[in-house]
Structure formats: structure tokens, C-alpha cells
Short mmCIF file of C-alpha atoms in Angstrom, two decimals:
data_model
loop_
_atom_site.label_atom_id
_atom_site.label_comp_id
_atom_site.label_asym_id
_atom_site.label_seq_id
_atom_site.Cartn_x
_atom_site.Cartn_y
_atom_site.Cartn_z
CA UNK A 1 1.37 9.86 85.50
CA UNK A 2 1.36 9.32 81.78
CA UNK A 3 2.98 11.18 80.32
CA UNK A 4 4.55 12.95 83.58
CA UNK A 5 4.41 12.82 87.12
CA UNK A 6 3.49 16.01 89.00
CA UNK A 7 6.60 17.80 90.35
CA UNK A 8 7.20 18.94 94.07
CA UNK A 9 6.02 22.35 93.21
CA UNK A 10 2.86 20.93 91.69
CA UNK A 11 1.67 18.96 94.83
CA UNK A 12 0.08 22.24 96.15
CA UNK A 13 -2.00 22.65 93.02
CA UNK A 14 -2.83 18.88 93.19
CA UNK A 15 -4.40 19.44 96.97
CA UNK A 16 -1.73 17.91 98.84
CA UNK A 17 -0.83 18.90 102.21
CA UNK A 18 2.70 19.67 102.49
CA UNK A 19 4.06 19.55 105.96
CA UNK A 20 7.15 22.05 106.85
CA UNK A 21 8.97 20.43 109.66
CA UNK A 22 11.04 23.24 111.94
CA UNK A 23 14.74 23.42 110.98
CA UNK A 24 16.17 21.74 113.99
CA UNK A 25 13.94 19.15 113.43
CA UNK A 26 14.91 18.64 110.07
CA UNK A 27 18.40 19.04 110.53
CA UNK A 28 17.78 16.02 112.98
CA UNK A 29 16.20 13.88 110.67
CA UNK A 30 19.10 14.22 108.28
CA UNK A 31 21.79 13.80 110.73
CA UNK A 32 19.79 10.41 111.58
CA UNK A 33 19.57 9.31 107.94
CA UNK A 34 23.23 9.84 107.44
CA UNK A 35 24.12 6.92 109.98
CA UNK A 36 22.54 4.52 107.52
CA UNK A 37 23.74 3.25 104.19
CA UNK A 38 21.96 3.90 100.99
CA UNK A 39 23.57 1.40 98.70
CA UNK A 40 23.12 0.49 94.75
CA UNK A 41 22.01 -3.08 94.10
CA UNK A 42 21.39 -4.93 90.96
CA UNK A 43 18.93 -7.85 89.91
CA UNK A 44 18.50 -9.41 86.70
CA UNK A 45 20.78 -6.47 85.27
CA UNK A 46 18.26 -3.43 86.66
CA UNK A 47 19.25 -0.95 89.25
CA UNK A 48 17.44 -0.53 92.47
CA UNK A 49 18.75 1.01 95.75
CA UNK A 50 18.53 -0.06 99.39
CA UNK A 51 18.52 1.91 102.53
CA UNK A 52 19.68 0.41 105.63
CA UNK A 53 19.09 1.77 108.76
CA UNK A 54 22.09 2.41 111.26
CA UNK A 55 19.91 0.36 114.10
CA UNK A 56 19.53 -2.96 111.70
CA UNK A 57 20.83 -5.81 113.56
CA UNK A 58 21.66 -9.39 111.57
CA UNK A 59 19.39 -11.83 112.62
CA UNK A 60 16.94 -9.62 113.92
CA UNK A 61 13.91 -9.72 111.96
CA UNK A 62 12.56 -6.53 110.72
CA UNK A 63 9.87 -4.74 108.28
CA UNK A 64 10.47 -3.70 104.34
CA UNK A 65 8.71 -1.10 102.42
CA UNK A 66 8.93 -1.02 98.60
CA UNK A 67 9.06 2.18 97.36
CA UNK A 68 7.63 2.64 93.77
CA UNK A 69 8.28 6.01 92.19
CA UNK A 70 6.34 8.17 89.45
CA UNK A 71 7.28 8.92 86.37
CA UNK A 72 10.44 10.98 85.14
CA UNK A 73 11.63 10.10 88.71
CA UNK A 74 14.49 7.74 90.15
CA UNK A 75 15.04 6.07 93.60
CA UNK A 76 17.33 9.32 94.67
CA UNK A 77 14.16 11.81 93.75
CA UNK A 78 11.46 9.56 95.58
CA UNK A 79 13.72 9.09 98.84
CA UNK A 80 14.56 12.74 98.99
CA UNK A 81 10.86 13.73 98.27
CA UNK A 82 9.16 11.04 100.73
CA UNK A 83 12.12 11.52 103.30
CA UNK A 84 11.48 7.72 103.87
CA UNK A 85 15.11 7.02 104.54
CA UNK A 86 14.69 9.17 107.81
CA UNK A 87 12.01 7.45 108.48
CA UNK A 88 13.30 4.07 108.06
CA UNK A 89 15.99 5.01 110.29
CA UNK A 90 13.61 6.65 112.99
CA UNK A 91 11.56 2.99 113.02
CA UNK A 92 14.59 0.77 111.97
CA UNK A 93 13.20 -0.87 108.79
CA UNK A 94 14.83 -1.55 105.54
CA UNK A 95 13.33 0.75 102.15
CA UNK A 96 13.83 -0.78 98.99
CA UNK A 97 13.58 1.81 95.66
CA UNK A 98 13.26 0.29 92.29
CA UNK A 99 14.43 2.02 89.31
CA UNK A 100 12.59 2.25 86.21
CA UNK A 101 15.03 3.17 83.36
CA UNK A 102 14.33 4.94 80.38
CA UNK A 103 14.72 1.68 78.04
CA UNK A 104 11.69 0.34 79.65
CA UNK A 105 9.59 3.29 79.30
CA UNK A 106 10.46 6.51 77.60
CA UNK A 107 9.45 8.48 80.44
CA UNK A 108 10.21 6.12 83.49
CA UNK A 109 6.57 4.85 84.32
CA UNK A 110 5.96 2.09 85.38
CA UNK A 111 4.03 -0.12 82.64
CA UNK A 112 0.81 -0.92 84.91
CA UNK A 113 -1.23 -0.43 81.86
CA UNK A 114 0.21 -3.45 79.70
CA UNK A 115 -1.16 -6.82 80.23
CA UNK A 116 2.43 -8.33 80.65
CA UNK A 117 2.73 -6.58 83.46
CA UNK A 118 -0.58 -7.08 85.32
CA UNK A 119 -0.09 -10.54 86.45
CA UNK A 120 1.89 -12.88 88.85
CA UNK A 121 4.98 -14.51 87.74
CA UNK A 122 5.81 -12.11 84.82
CA UNK A 123 6.76 -8.47 83.88
CA UNK A 124 7.43 -5.77 86.32
CA UNK A 125 5.55 -7.60 88.89
CA UNK A 126 7.89 -10.49 89.12
CA UNK A 127 10.93 -8.20 88.76
CA UNK A 128 9.87 -6.33 91.64
CA UNK A 129 9.05 -9.20 93.90
CA UNK A 130 12.61 -10.78 92.85
CA UNK A 131 14.44 -7.55 94.45
CA UNK A 132 12.27 -7.98 97.38
CA UNK A 133 13.14 -11.69 97.48
CA UNK A 134 16.82 -10.83 97.10
CA UNK A 135 16.85 -8.29 99.96
CA UNK A 136 15.28 -10.82 101.82
CA UNK A 137 18.42 -13.39 101.05
CA UNK A 138 20.87 -10.71 101.93
CA UNK A 139 19.34 -9.42 105.20
CA UNK A 140 16.75 -10.37 108.22
CA UNK A 141 13.71 -9.51 107.08
CA UNK A 142 10.18 -10.24 108.68
CA UNK A 143 8.19 -12.04 105.92
CA UNK A 144 5.02 -10.60 107.75
CA UNK A 145 5.84 -7.38 107.59
CA UNK A 146 6.81 -6.41 103.95
CA UNK A 147 4.61 -3.66 102.12
CA UNK A 148 4.55 -1.67 99.19
CA UNK A 149 3.96 2.11 98.50
CA UNK A 150 3.93 4.15 95.35
CA UNK A 151 3.28 7.69 93.90
CA UNK A 152 1.25 7.87 90.61
CA UNK A 153 2.56 5.21 88.21
CA UNK A 154 4.38 3.87 91.12
CA UNK A 155 0.89 3.75 92.90
CA UNK A 156 -1.04 1.99 89.95
CA UNK A 157 2.00 -0.58 90.22
CA UNK A 158 1.42 -0.68 94.17
CA UNK A 159 -2.06 -1.64 93.30
CA UNK A 160 -1.25 -4.61 90.92
CA UNK A 161 1.34 -6.08 93.47
CA UNK A 162 -0.82 -6.17 96.00
CA UNK A 163 -3.36 -7.95 93.86
CA UNK A 164 -1.04 -10.58 92.39
CA UNK A 165 1.12 -11.26 95.34
CA UNK A 166 -0.67 -10.88 98.30
CA UNK A 167 1.37 -13.29 99.97
CA UNK A 168 4.06 -11.06 99.70
CA UNK A 169 3.12 -7.88 100.76
CA UNK A 170 0.97 -7.44 104.04
CA UNK A 171 -0.33 -3.79 102.96
CA UNK A 172 -0.34 -1.55 100.12
CA UNK A 173 -0.13 2.31 100.24
CA UNK A 174 -0.85 4.32 97.28
CA UNK A 175 -0.66 8.17 96.19
CA UNK A 176 -2.38 9.27 92.84
CA UNK A 177 -2.85 5.86 91.80
CA UNK A 178 -5.56 3.95 89.98
CA UNK A 179 -7.59 0.52 90.52
CA UNK A 180 -6.47 -2.72 89.23
CA UNK A 181 -6.41 -2.95 85.46
CA UNK A 182 -8.02 0.55 85.00
CA UNK A 183 -5.95 0.58 81.59
CA UNK A 184 -4.78 -2.46 79.34
CA UNK A 185 -3.13 -0.34 76.99
CA UNK A 186 -1.80 3.69 76.91
CA UNK A 187 -5.11 4.77 75.14
CA UNK A 188 -7.33 3.24 78.40
CA UNK A 189 -4.69 4.16 80.65
CA UNK A 190 -4.96 8.08 79.62
CA UNK A 191 -8.77 7.80 79.64
CA UNK A 192 -8.74 6.34 83.34
CA UNK A 193 -6.56 9.21 84.47
CA UNK A 194 -8.57 12.07 82.89
CA UNK A 195 -12.11 10.87 83.62
CA UNK A 196 -11.77 7.74 85.87
CA UNK A 197 -11.65 3.57 85.17
CA UNK A 198 -14.04 0.85 84.49
CA UNK A 199 -16.30 -0.47 87.10
CA UNK A 200 -15.02 -0.86 90.55
CA UNK A 201 -16.85 -3.93 91.12
CA UNK A 202 -15.78 -5.40 88.24
CA UNK A 203 -12.20 -4.54 88.44
CA UNK A 204 -12.20 -5.46 92.25
CA UNK A 205 -13.43 -8.93 90.93
CA UNK A 206 -10.55 -9.09 88.64
CA UNK A 207 -8.30 -8.27 91.27
CA UNK A 208 -9.82 -11.16 93.80
CA UNK A 209 -9.09 -13.46 90.97
CA UNK A 210 -5.64 -12.56 90.38
CA UNK A 211 -4.99 -13.45 94.04
CA UNK A 212 -5.65 -17.18 93.13
CA UNK A 213 -4.70 -19.45 95.94
CA UNK A 214 -3.20 -16.55 97.78
CA UNK A 215 -6.08 -14.66 98.09
CA UNK A 216 -6.43 -12.63 101.64
CA UNK A 217 -7.79 -9.45 102.71
CA UNK A 218 -5.13 -6.68 102.21
CA UNK A 219 -5.04 -3.57 104.01
CA UNK A 220 -5.07 -0.38 101.66
CA UNK A 221 -4.42 3.35 102.56
CA UNK A 222 -4.87 5.65 99.54
CA UNK A 223 -3.96 9.41 99.41
CA UNK A 224 -5.16 11.64 96.60
CA UNK A 225 -4.80 15.64 95.74
CA UNK A 226 -8.61 16.77 95.03
CA UNK A 227 -7.55 19.05 92.23
CA UNK A 228 -5.07 16.74 90.69
CA UNK A 229 -5.13 17.48 87.17
CA UNK A 230 -3.32 14.71 86.01
CA UNK A 231 -4.82 11.52 87.80
CA UNK A 232 -8.27 12.68 88.41
CA UNK A 233 -9.29 12.37 92.15
CA UNK A 234 -12.35 10.11 90.72
CA UNK A 235 -9.59 7.28 90.48
CA UNK A 236 -8.75 7.21 94.46
CA UNK A 237 -12.54 6.55 95.31
CA UNK A 238 -12.74 3.94 92.39
CA UNK A 239 -9.18 2.50 94.37
CA UNK A 240 -11.13 2.44 97.32
CA UNK A 241 -14.37 0.53 95.49
CA UNK A 242 -12.15 -1.68 94.12
CA UNK A 243 -10.50 -2.90 97.31
CA UNK A 244 -13.56 -3.10 99.25
CA UNK A 245 -14.85 -5.37 96.52
CA UNK A 246 -11.53 -7.60 96.41
CA UNK A 247 -11.16 -7.75 100.35
CA UNK A 248 -15.14 -8.37 100.60
CA UNK A 249 -14.37 -11.70 98.36
CA UNK A 250 -11.25 -12.44 99.87
CA UNK A 251 -12.79 -12.16 103.51
CA UNK A 252 -15.36 -15.14 102.95
CA UNK A 253 -15.35 -15.93 99.43
CA UNK A 254 -18.49 -14.61 99.04
CA UNK A 255 -19.81 -10.87 97.98
CA UNK A 256 -21.87 -10.23 100.81
CA UNK A 257 -20.61 -6.78 101.78
CA UNK A 258 -18.63 -8.20 104.81
CA UNK A 259 -16.20 -5.25 103.80
CA UNK A 260 -17.60 -2.35 101.86
CA UNK A 261 -16.56 1.26 100.54
CA UNK A 262 -18.86 3.17 103.12
CA UNK A 263 -16.83 5.35 105.24
CA UNK A 264 -17.17 4.57 109.07
CA UNK A 265 -16.11 8.03 109.76
CA UNK A 266 -15.58 11.25 107.50
CA UNK A 267 -13.25 14.09 109.19
CA UNK A 268 -13.50 17.31 107.31
CA UNK A 269 -9.88 19.18 107.36
#
């Protein structure tokens, strides 16, 4: 994540399972995605891209997924690597891809590890929510079905957004990310990537506090390669434990393990 994100060829070494679709199916997905529009937009001087599926109908409210790329990437890279536009075409939802410019971070990483970008109403979280709100003002969106997902630095920022704007995002997905405030400067961010972050219970308490008056249980899905050498897999377990603590508190205001990080089912694969 810092200073770089794993490239496509590194995913296998990182333990990701790559699904290879049959050529006819891939061609069909490509043709389907061509029916929509991939538009470039601006918000407060920042570029982002939006995929509007061919099946979009003005006046019919649909879901939105905010997609946050990793370091060194851009919206086109992330859209191509995830094939999210093809899925958006199939399922009829809008996908938003903000771009982190090199002027904001030399490696195009989201600055999830800086205090200025870890709270509601300021920094990159406010900027990203502003992009979502701009899309809401231009298209018919179901406010109850707005989601955020990211990879690496984008995953870490997804965690920040879910904690600081639980009223905006119905659920969060992250791949190769870190717990809320795993780092508060570059040094602690790198340490967390290499060894894991602080105590997840404490970070869970911090994330709950960050929710403020908007506190609610935020469903979370986590992916992580077991051999990831950039962001060690310890971080995946910490994200799960942090969100278990946050959601436990958000569910009833009491730390009573109403929600915990003990697996209900473990499936070997």
C-alpha cells in the first residue's frame, strides 16, 4: 500500500484467487459494459469517473458503489482490474471511481493514515462523500443502497468512510486494508502494514466514537491474500475484530459481545 500497491501479476503471490472466465463469457461481459457510459466528472477541482449502466432509467432509484483504487492506480486501472463496470451493467447500478492525484500523494495513495483525513467533515472523507452527493444530485439514487469498496490504500480509506459516514454508506467492502486509525502518520502506517496495527478493541472504540450521532451497525466484508507481503494478513483479522467491536457498540450502545469476531462457520478452500 505504501509506497506501492500490488500489481495484477502479484495477486497470485499475495494469495488472491484469480477467476479466469471463459472467452465467450468475457466477450459477452465486454459487450454488455459497452452499452453504458463511462463519464469523467469534476468535484472541487478533483477528477472522478462514473459508470452509468445502459439500463439506468431516470426516476428509478438504484444502488451506487464508490470504488477506491490503490496506490499508483487510477480510475481506469481499477475499473479494468475489478471489471466492476461489467457487473454494474448486469445489475444496473452506478459505479463511482474517484482519482487520487500525485499532487495529493506522490504514490497516488489515499491519505488514510493522516489525522486530517480520518474524521467526518474534513479532508478526503468529506471530498469523497461530496462526489457521492454530486452523483446523487444528477442521477436517481437509492440513499439506502450506497456502498463503498476499496483495495489497499483504497481499502483503508473505505474503513475510514464507513466509520465516519455510516449514514451515507450502507455497507463496506475492503481488500488488503487496515483497521481504523491503524496509522496516524507515515511511520506508524508502514509499521502497521508490516506487523499489524494497534489493539483492535481500542480502534473499534475509536471508530464507534467517530460515528457520533450517526452510529449504526455497518455490514463489512473483508478479503486478504494470505501471502501478502505489502500489507500482512494480520491486518485482515484486525479489521474484522475492530468492526466487531464497533458494531457491537453500535448495535445497543453496550460492550456486551452482542456482535463478536468469532466465526460462525469456517470453510477450508
